[in-house]
Tab-separated table of N, CA and C and ligand atoms in Angstrom:
chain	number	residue	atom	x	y	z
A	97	UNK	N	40.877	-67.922	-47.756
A	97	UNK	CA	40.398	-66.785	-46.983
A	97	UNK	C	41.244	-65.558	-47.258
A	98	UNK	N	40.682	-64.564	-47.303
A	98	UNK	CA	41.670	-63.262	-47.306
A	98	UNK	C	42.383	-62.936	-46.182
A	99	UNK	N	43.447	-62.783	-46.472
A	99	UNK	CA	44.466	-62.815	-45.627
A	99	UNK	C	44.685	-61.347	-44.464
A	100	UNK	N	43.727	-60.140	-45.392
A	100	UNK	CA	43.535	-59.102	-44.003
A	100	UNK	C	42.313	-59.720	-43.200
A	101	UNK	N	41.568	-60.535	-43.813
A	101	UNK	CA	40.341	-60.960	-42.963
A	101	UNK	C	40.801	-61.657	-41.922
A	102	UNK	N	42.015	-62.623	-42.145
A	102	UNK	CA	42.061	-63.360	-41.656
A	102	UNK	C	42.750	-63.091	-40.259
A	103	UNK	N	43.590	-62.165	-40.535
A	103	UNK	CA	44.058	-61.248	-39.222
A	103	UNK	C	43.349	-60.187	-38.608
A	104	UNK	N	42.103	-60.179	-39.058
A	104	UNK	CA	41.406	-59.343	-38.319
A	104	UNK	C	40.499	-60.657	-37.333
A	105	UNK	N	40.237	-61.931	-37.814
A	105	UNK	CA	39.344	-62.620	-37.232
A	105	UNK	C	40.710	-62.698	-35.935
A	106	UNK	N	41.780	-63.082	-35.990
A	106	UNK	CA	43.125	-63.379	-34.902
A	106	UNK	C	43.100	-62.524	-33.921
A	107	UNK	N	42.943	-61.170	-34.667
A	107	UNK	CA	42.389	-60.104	-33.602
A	107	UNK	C	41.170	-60.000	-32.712
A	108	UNK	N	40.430	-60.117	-33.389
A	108	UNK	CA	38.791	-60.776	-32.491
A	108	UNK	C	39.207	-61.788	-31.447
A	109	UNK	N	39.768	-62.826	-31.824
A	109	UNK	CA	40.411	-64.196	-30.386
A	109	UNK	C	41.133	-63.621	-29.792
A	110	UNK	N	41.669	-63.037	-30.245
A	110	UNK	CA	43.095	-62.421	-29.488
A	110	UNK	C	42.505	-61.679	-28.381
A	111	UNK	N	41.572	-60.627	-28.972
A	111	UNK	CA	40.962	-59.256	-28.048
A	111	UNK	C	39.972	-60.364	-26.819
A	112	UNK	N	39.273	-61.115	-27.253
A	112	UNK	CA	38.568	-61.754	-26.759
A	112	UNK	C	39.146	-62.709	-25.280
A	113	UNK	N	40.104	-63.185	-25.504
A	113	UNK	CA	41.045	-63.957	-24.744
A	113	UNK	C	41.726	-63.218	-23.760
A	114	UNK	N	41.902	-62.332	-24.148
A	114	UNK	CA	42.760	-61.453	-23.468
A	114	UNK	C	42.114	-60.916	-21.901
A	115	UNK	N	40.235	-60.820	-22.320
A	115	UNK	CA	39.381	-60.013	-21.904
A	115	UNK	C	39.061	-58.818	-22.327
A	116	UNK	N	39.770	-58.373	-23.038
A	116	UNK	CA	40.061	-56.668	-23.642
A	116	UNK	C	38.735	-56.175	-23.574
A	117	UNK	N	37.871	-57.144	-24.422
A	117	UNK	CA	36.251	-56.883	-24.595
A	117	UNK	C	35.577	-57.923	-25.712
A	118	UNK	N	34.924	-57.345	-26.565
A	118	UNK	CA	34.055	-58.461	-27.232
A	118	UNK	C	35.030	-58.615	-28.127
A	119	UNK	N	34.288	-60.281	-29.005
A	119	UNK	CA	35.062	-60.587	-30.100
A	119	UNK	C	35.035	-60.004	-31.618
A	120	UNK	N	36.184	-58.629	-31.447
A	120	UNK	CA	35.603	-57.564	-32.697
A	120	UNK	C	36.897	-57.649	-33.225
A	121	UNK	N	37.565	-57.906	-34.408
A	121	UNK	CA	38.800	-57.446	-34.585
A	121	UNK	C	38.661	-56.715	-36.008
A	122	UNK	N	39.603	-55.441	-36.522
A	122	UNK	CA	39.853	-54.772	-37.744
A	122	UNK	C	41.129	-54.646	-38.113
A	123	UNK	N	41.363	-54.751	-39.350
A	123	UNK	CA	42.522	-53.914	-39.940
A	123	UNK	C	42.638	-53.011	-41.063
A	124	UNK	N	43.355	-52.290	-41.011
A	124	UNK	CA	43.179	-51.382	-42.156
A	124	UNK	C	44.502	-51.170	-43.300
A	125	UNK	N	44.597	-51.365	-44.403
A	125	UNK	CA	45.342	-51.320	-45.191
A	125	UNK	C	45.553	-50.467	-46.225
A	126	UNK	N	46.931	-50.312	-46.813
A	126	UNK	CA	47.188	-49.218	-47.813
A	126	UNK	C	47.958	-49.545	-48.781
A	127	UNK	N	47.877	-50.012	-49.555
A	127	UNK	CA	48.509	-49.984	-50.798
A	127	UNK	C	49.032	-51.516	-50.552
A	128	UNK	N	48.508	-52.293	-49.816
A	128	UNK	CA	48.598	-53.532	-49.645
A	128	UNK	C	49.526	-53.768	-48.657
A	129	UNK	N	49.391	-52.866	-47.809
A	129	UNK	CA	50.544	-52.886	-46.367
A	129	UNK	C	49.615	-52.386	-44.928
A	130	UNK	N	49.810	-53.698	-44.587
A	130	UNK	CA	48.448	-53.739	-43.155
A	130	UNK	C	49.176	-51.885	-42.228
A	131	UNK	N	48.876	-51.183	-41.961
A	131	UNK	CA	48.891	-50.289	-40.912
A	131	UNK	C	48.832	-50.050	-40.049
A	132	UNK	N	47.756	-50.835	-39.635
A	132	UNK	CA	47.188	-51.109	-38.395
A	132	UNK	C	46.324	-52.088	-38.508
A	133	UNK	N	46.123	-52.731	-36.907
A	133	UNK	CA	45.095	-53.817	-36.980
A	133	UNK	C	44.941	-53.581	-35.144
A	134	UNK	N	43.916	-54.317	-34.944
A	134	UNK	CA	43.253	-53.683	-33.378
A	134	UNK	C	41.961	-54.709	-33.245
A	135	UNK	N	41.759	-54.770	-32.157
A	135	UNK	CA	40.400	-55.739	-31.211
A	135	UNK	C	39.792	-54.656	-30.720
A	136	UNK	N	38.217	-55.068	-30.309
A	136	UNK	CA	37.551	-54.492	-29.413
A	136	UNK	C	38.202	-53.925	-27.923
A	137	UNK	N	38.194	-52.884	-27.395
A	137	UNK	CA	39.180	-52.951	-25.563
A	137	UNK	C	37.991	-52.159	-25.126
A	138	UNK	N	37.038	-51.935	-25.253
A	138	UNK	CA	35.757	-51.953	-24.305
A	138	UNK	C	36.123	-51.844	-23.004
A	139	UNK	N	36.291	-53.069	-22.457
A	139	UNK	CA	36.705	-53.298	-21.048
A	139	UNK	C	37.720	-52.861	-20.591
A	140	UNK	N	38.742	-53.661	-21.523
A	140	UNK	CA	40.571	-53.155	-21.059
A	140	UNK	C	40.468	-51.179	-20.649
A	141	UNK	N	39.510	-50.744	-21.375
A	141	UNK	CA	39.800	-49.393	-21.380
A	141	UNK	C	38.977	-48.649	-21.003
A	142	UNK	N	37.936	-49.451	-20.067
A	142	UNK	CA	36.117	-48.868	-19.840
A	142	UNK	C	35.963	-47.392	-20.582
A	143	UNK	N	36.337	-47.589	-22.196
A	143	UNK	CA	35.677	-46.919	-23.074
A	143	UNK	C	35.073	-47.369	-24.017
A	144	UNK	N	33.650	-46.844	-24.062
A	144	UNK	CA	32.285	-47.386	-24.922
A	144	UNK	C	32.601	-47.029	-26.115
A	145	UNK	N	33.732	-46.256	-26.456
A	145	UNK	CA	33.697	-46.632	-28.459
A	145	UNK	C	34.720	-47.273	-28.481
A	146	UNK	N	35.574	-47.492	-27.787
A	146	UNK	CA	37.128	-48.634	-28.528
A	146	UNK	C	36.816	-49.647	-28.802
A	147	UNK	N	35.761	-49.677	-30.155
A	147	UNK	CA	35.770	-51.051	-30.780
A	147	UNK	C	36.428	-51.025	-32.277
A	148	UNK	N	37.097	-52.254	-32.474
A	148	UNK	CA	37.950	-52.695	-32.935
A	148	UNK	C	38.319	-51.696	-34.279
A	149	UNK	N	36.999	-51.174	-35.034
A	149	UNK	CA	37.042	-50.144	-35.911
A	149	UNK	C	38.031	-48.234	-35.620
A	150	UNK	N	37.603	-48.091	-34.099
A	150	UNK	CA	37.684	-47.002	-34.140
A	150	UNK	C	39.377	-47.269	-33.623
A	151	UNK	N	39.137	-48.315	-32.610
A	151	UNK	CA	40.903	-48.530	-32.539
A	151	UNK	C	41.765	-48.346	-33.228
A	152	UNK	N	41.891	-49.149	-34.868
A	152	UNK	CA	42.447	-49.293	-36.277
A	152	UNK	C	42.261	-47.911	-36.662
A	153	UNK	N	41.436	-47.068	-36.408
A	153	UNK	CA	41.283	-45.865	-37.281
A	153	UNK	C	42.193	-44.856	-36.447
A	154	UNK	N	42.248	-44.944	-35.261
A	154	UNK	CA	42.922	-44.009	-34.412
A	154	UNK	C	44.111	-44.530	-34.385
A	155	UNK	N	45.331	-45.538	-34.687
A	155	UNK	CA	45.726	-45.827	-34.854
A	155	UNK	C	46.404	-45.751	-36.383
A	156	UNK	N	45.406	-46.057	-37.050
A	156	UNK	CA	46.344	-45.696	-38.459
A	156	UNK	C	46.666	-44.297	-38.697
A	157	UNK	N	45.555	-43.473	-38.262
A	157	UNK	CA	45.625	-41.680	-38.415
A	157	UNK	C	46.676	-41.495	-37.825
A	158	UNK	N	47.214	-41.771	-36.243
A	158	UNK	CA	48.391	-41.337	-36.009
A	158	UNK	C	49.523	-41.991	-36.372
A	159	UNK	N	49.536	-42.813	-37.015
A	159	UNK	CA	50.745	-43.359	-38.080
A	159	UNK	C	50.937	-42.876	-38.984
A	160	UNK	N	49.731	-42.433	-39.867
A	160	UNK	CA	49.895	-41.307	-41.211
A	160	UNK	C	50.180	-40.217	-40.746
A	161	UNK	N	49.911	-39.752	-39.530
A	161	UNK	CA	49.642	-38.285	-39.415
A	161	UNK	C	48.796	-37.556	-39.643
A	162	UNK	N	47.236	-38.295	-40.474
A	162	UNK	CA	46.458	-37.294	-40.797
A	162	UNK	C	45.306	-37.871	-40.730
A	163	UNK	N	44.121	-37.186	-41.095
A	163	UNK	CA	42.656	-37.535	-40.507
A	163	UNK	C	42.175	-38.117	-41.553
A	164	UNK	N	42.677	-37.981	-43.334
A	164	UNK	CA	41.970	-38.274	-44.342
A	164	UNK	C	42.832	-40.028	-44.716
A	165	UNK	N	41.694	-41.278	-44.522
A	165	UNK	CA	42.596	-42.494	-44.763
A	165	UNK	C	41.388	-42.291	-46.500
A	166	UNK	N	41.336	-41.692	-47.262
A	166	UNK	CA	41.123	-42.128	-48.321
A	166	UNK	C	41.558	-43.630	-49.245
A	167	UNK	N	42.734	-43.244	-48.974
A	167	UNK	CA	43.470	-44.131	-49.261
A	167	UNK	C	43.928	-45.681	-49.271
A	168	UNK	N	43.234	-45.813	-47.773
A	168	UNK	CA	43.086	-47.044	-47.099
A	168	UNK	C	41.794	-48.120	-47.360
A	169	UNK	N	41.686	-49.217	-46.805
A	169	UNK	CA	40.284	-49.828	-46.884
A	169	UNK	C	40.593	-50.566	-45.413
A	170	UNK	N	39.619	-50.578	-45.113
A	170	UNK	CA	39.458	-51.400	-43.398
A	170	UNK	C	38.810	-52.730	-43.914
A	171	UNK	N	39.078	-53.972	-43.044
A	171	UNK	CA	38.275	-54.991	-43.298
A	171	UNK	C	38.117	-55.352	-41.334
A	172	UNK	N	36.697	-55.636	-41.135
A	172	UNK	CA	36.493	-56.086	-39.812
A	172	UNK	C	35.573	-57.644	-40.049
A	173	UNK	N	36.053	-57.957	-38.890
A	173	UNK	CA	35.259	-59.225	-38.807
A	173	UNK	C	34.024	-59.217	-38.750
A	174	UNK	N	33.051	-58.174	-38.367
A	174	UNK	CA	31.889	-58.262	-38.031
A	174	UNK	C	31.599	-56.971	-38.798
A	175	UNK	N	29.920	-56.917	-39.014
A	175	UNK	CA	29.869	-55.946	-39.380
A	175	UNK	C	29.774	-54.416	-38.576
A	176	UNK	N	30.085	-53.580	-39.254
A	176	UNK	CA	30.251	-52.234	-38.203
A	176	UNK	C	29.022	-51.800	-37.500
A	177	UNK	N	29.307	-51.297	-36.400
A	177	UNK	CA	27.547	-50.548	-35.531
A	177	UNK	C	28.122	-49.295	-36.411
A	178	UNK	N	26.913	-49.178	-36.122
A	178	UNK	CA	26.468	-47.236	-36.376
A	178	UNK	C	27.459	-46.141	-36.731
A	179	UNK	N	27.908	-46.099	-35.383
A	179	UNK	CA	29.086	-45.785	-34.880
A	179	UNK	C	30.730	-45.426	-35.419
A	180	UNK	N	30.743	-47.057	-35.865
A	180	UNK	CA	32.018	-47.177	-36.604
A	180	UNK	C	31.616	-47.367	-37.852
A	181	UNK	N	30.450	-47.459	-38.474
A	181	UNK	CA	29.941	-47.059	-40.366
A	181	UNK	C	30.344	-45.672	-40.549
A	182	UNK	N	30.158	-44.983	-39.280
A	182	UNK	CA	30.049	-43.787	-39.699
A	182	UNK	C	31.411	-42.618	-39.412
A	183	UNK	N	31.980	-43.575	-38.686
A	183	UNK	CA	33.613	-42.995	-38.318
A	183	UNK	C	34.555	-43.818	-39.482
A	184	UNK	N	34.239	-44.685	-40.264
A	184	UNK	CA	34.861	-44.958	-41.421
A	184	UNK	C	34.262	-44.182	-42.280
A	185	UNK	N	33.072	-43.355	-42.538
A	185	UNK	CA	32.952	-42.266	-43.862
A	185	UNK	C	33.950	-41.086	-42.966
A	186	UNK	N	33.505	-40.966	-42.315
A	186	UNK	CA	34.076	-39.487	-41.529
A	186	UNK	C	35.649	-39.725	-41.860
A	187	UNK	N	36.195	-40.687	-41.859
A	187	UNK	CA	37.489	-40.991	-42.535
A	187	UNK	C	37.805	-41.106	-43.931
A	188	UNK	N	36.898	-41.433	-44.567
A	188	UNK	CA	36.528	-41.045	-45.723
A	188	UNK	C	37.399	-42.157	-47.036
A	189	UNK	N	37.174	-43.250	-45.910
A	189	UNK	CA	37.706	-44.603	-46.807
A	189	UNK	C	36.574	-45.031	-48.157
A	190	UNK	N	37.491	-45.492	-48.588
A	190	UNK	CA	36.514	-46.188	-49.771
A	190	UNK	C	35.855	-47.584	-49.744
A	191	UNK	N	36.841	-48.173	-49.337
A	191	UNK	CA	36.037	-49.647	-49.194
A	191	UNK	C	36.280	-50.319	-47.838
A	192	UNK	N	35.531	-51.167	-47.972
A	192	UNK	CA	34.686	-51.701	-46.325
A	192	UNK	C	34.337	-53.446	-46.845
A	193	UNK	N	35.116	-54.187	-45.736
A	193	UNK	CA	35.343	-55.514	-45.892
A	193	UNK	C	34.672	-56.357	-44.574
A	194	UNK	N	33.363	-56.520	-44.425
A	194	UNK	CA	33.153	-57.119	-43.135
A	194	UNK	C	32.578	-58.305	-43.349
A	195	UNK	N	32.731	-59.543	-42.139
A	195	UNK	CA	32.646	-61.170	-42.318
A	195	UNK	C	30.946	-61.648	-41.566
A	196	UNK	N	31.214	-61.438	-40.379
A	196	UNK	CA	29.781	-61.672	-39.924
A	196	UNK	C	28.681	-60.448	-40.082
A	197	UNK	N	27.603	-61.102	-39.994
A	197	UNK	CA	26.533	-59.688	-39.752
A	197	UNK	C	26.013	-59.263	-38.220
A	198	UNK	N	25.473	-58.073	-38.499
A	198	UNK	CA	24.872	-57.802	-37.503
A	198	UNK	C	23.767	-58.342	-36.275
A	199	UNK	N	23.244	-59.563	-37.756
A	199	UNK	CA	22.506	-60.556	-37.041
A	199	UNK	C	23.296	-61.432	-36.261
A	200	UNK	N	24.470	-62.139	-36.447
A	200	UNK	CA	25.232	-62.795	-36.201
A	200	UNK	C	25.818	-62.269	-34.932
A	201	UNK	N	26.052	-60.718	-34.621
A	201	UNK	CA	26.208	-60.369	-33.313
A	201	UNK	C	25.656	-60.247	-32.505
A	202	UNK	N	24.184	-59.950	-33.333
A	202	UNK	CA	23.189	-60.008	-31.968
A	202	UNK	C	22.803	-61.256	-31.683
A	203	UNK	N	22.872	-62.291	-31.923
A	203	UNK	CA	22.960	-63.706	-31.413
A	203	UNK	C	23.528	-63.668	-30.273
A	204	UNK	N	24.565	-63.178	-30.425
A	204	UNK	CA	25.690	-63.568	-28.865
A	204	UNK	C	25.397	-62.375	-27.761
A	205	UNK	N	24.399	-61.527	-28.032
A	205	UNK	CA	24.563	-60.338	-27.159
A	205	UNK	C	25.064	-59.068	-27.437
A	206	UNK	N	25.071	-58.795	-28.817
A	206	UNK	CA	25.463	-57.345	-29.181
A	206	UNK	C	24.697	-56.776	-30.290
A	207	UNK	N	23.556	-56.174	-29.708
A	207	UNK	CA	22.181	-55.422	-30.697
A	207	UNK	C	22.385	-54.397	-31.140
A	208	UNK	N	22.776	-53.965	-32.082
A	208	UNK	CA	22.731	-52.777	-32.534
A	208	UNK	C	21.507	-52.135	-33.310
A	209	UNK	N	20.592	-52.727	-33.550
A	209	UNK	CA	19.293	-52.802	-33.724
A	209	UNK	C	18.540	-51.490	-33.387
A	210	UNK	N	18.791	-51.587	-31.760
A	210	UNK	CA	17.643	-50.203	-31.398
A	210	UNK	C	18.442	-49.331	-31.779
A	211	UNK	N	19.977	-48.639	-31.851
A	211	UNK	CA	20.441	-47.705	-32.983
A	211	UNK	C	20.073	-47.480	-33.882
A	212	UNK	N	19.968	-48.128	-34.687
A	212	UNK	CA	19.634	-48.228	-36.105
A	212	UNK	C	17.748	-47.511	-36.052
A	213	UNK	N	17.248	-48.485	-35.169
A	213	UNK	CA	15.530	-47.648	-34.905
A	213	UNK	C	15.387	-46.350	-34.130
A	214	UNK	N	16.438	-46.100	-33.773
A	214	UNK	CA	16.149	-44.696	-33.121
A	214	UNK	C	16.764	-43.599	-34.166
A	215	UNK	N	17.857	-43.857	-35.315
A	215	UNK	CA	18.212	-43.158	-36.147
A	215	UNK	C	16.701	-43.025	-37.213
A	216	UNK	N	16.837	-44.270	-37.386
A	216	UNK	CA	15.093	-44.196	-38.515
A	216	UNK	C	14.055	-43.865	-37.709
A	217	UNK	N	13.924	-43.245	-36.588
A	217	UNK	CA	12.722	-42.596	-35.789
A	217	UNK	C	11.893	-43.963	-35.743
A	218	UNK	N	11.667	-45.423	-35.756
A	218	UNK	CA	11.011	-45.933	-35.806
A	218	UNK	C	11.531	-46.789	-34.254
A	219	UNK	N	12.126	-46.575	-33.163
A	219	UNK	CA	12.025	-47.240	-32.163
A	219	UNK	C	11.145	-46.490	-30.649
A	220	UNK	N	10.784	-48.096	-30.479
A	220	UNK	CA	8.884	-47.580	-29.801
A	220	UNK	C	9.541	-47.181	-28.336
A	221	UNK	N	10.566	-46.986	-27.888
A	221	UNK	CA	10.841	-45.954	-26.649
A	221	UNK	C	12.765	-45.387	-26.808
A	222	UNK	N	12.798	-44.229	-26.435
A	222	UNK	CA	14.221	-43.794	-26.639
A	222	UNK	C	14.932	-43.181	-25.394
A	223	UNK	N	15.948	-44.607	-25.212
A	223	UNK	CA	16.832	-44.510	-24.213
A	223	UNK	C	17.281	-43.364	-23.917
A	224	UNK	N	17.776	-42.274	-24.745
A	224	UNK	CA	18.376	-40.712	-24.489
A	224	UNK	C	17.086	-39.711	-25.059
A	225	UNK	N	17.007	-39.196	-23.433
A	225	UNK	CA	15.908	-37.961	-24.013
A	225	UNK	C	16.603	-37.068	-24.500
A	226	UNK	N	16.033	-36.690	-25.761
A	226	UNK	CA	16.847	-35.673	-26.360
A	226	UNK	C	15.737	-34.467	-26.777
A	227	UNK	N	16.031	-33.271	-26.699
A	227	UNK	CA	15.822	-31.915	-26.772
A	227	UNK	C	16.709	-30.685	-27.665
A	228	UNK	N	15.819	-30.249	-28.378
A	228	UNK	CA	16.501	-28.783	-28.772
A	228	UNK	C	16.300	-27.415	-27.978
A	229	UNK	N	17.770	-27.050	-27.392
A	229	UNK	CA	17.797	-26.019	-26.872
A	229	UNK	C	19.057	-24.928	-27.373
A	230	UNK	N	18.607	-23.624	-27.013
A	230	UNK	CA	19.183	-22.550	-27.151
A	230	UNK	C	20.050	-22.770	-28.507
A	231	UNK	N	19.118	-22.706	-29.491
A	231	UNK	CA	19.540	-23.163	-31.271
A	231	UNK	C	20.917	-21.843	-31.658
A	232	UNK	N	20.117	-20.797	-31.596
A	232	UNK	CA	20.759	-19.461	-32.029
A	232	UNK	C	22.095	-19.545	-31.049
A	233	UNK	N	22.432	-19.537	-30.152
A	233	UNK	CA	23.532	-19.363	-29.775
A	233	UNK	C	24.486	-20.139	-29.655
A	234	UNK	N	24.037	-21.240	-30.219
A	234	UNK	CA	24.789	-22.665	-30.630
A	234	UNK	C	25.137	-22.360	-32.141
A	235	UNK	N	24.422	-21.454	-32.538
A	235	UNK	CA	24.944	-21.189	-33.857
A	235	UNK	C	26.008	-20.111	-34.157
A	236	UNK	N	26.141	-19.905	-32.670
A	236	UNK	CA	26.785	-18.596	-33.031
A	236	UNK	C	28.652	-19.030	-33.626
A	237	UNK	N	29.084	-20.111	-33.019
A	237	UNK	CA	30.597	-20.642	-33.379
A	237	UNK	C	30.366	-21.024	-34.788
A	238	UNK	N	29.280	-21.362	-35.696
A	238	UNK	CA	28.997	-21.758	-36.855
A	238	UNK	C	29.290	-20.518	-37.961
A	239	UNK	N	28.948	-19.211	-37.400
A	239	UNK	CA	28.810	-17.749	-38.161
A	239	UNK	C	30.536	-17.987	-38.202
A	240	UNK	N	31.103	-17.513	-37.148
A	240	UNK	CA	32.683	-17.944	-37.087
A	240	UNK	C	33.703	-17.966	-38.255
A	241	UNK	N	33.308	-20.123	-37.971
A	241	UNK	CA	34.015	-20.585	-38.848
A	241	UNK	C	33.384	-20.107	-40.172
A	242	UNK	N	32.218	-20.000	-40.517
A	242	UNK	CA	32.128	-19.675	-41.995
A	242	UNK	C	32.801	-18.466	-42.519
A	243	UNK	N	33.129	-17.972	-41.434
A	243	UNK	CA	34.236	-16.188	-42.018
A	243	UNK	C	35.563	-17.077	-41.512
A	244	UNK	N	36.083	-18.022	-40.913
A	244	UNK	CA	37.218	-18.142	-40.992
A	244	UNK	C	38.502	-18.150	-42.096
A	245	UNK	N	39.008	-18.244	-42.646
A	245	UNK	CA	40.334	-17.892	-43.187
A	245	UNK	C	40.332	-18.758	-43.377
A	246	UNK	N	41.742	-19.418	-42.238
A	246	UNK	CA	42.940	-20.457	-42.245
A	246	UNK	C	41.955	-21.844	-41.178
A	247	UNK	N	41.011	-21.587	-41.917
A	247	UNK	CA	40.373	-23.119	-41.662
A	247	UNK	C	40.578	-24.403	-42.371
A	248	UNK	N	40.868	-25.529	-41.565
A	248	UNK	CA	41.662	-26.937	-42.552
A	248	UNK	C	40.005	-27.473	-42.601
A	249	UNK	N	39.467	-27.382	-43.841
A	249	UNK	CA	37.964	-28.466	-44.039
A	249	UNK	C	38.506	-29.173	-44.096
A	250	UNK	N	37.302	-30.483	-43.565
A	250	UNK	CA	37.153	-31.571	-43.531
A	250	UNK	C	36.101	-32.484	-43.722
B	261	ZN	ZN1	31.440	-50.173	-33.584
């Protein structure tokens, strides 16, 4: 077994046992030196994104100091929701190591499914009504930054 996998599955029991929240564990590595590693805390922290991905990511960033883990690769036990697919590009890692699937989570009670159908416009009712309002003046901080200067892209 791979040996970051394998401490990310320790993390999943671990988080799990604990109560923290579900059985999610990640770690993320650099140059072959774990950085961080983290469980789901859902519960421990009644916050709806501290799963095990975004933990490891917020965690390794403030160990590097910086927002870009290019450098790094995460491996999680499960595969990522939405969520954390997309807060590992926004981090802008290269590679991505996950053990179970998505099917495999929704077995036990964790669907990420209607995400996925409400991103592809194909789910037949949507939990968040969503609306476009007042476009133009939401655009107005956008005019801004595009004349900004000493702006750090990202
Ligand atoms: Zn997630």
């Amino acid at each position: 077994m791979n040996k970051y996998m394998k401490i990310a599955v320790e993390e999943a029991f671990t988080g799990m046992r604990k109560g923290d929240g579900g059985p999610f564990g990640a770690v993320i590595v650099k140059d072959g030196e774990i950085i961080a590693q983290a469980h789901n805390e859902v519960i421990k922290t009644n916050d709806p994104t501290m799963h095990a991905e975004i933990n490891a990511i917020r965690q390794a960033t403030k160990k590097l100091g910086r927002f870009d883990l290019s450098d790094c690769e995460i491996y999680s036990s499960c595969e990522p929701c939405p969520m954390c697919f997309a807060a590992i590009h926004w981090a802008k890692m290269k590679s991505l190591y996950f053990g179970a699937s998505r099917e495999d989570a929704a077995d036990i009670g964790f669907d990420d499914q209607y995400i996925y159908d409400v991103i592809n416009k194909t789910a037949d009712h949507e939990q968040v009504h969503t609306r476009i309002i007042d476009c133009d003046h939401c655009n107005e901080p956008f005019k801004e930054w595009k004349q900004k200067e000493d702006k750090t892209q990202y």
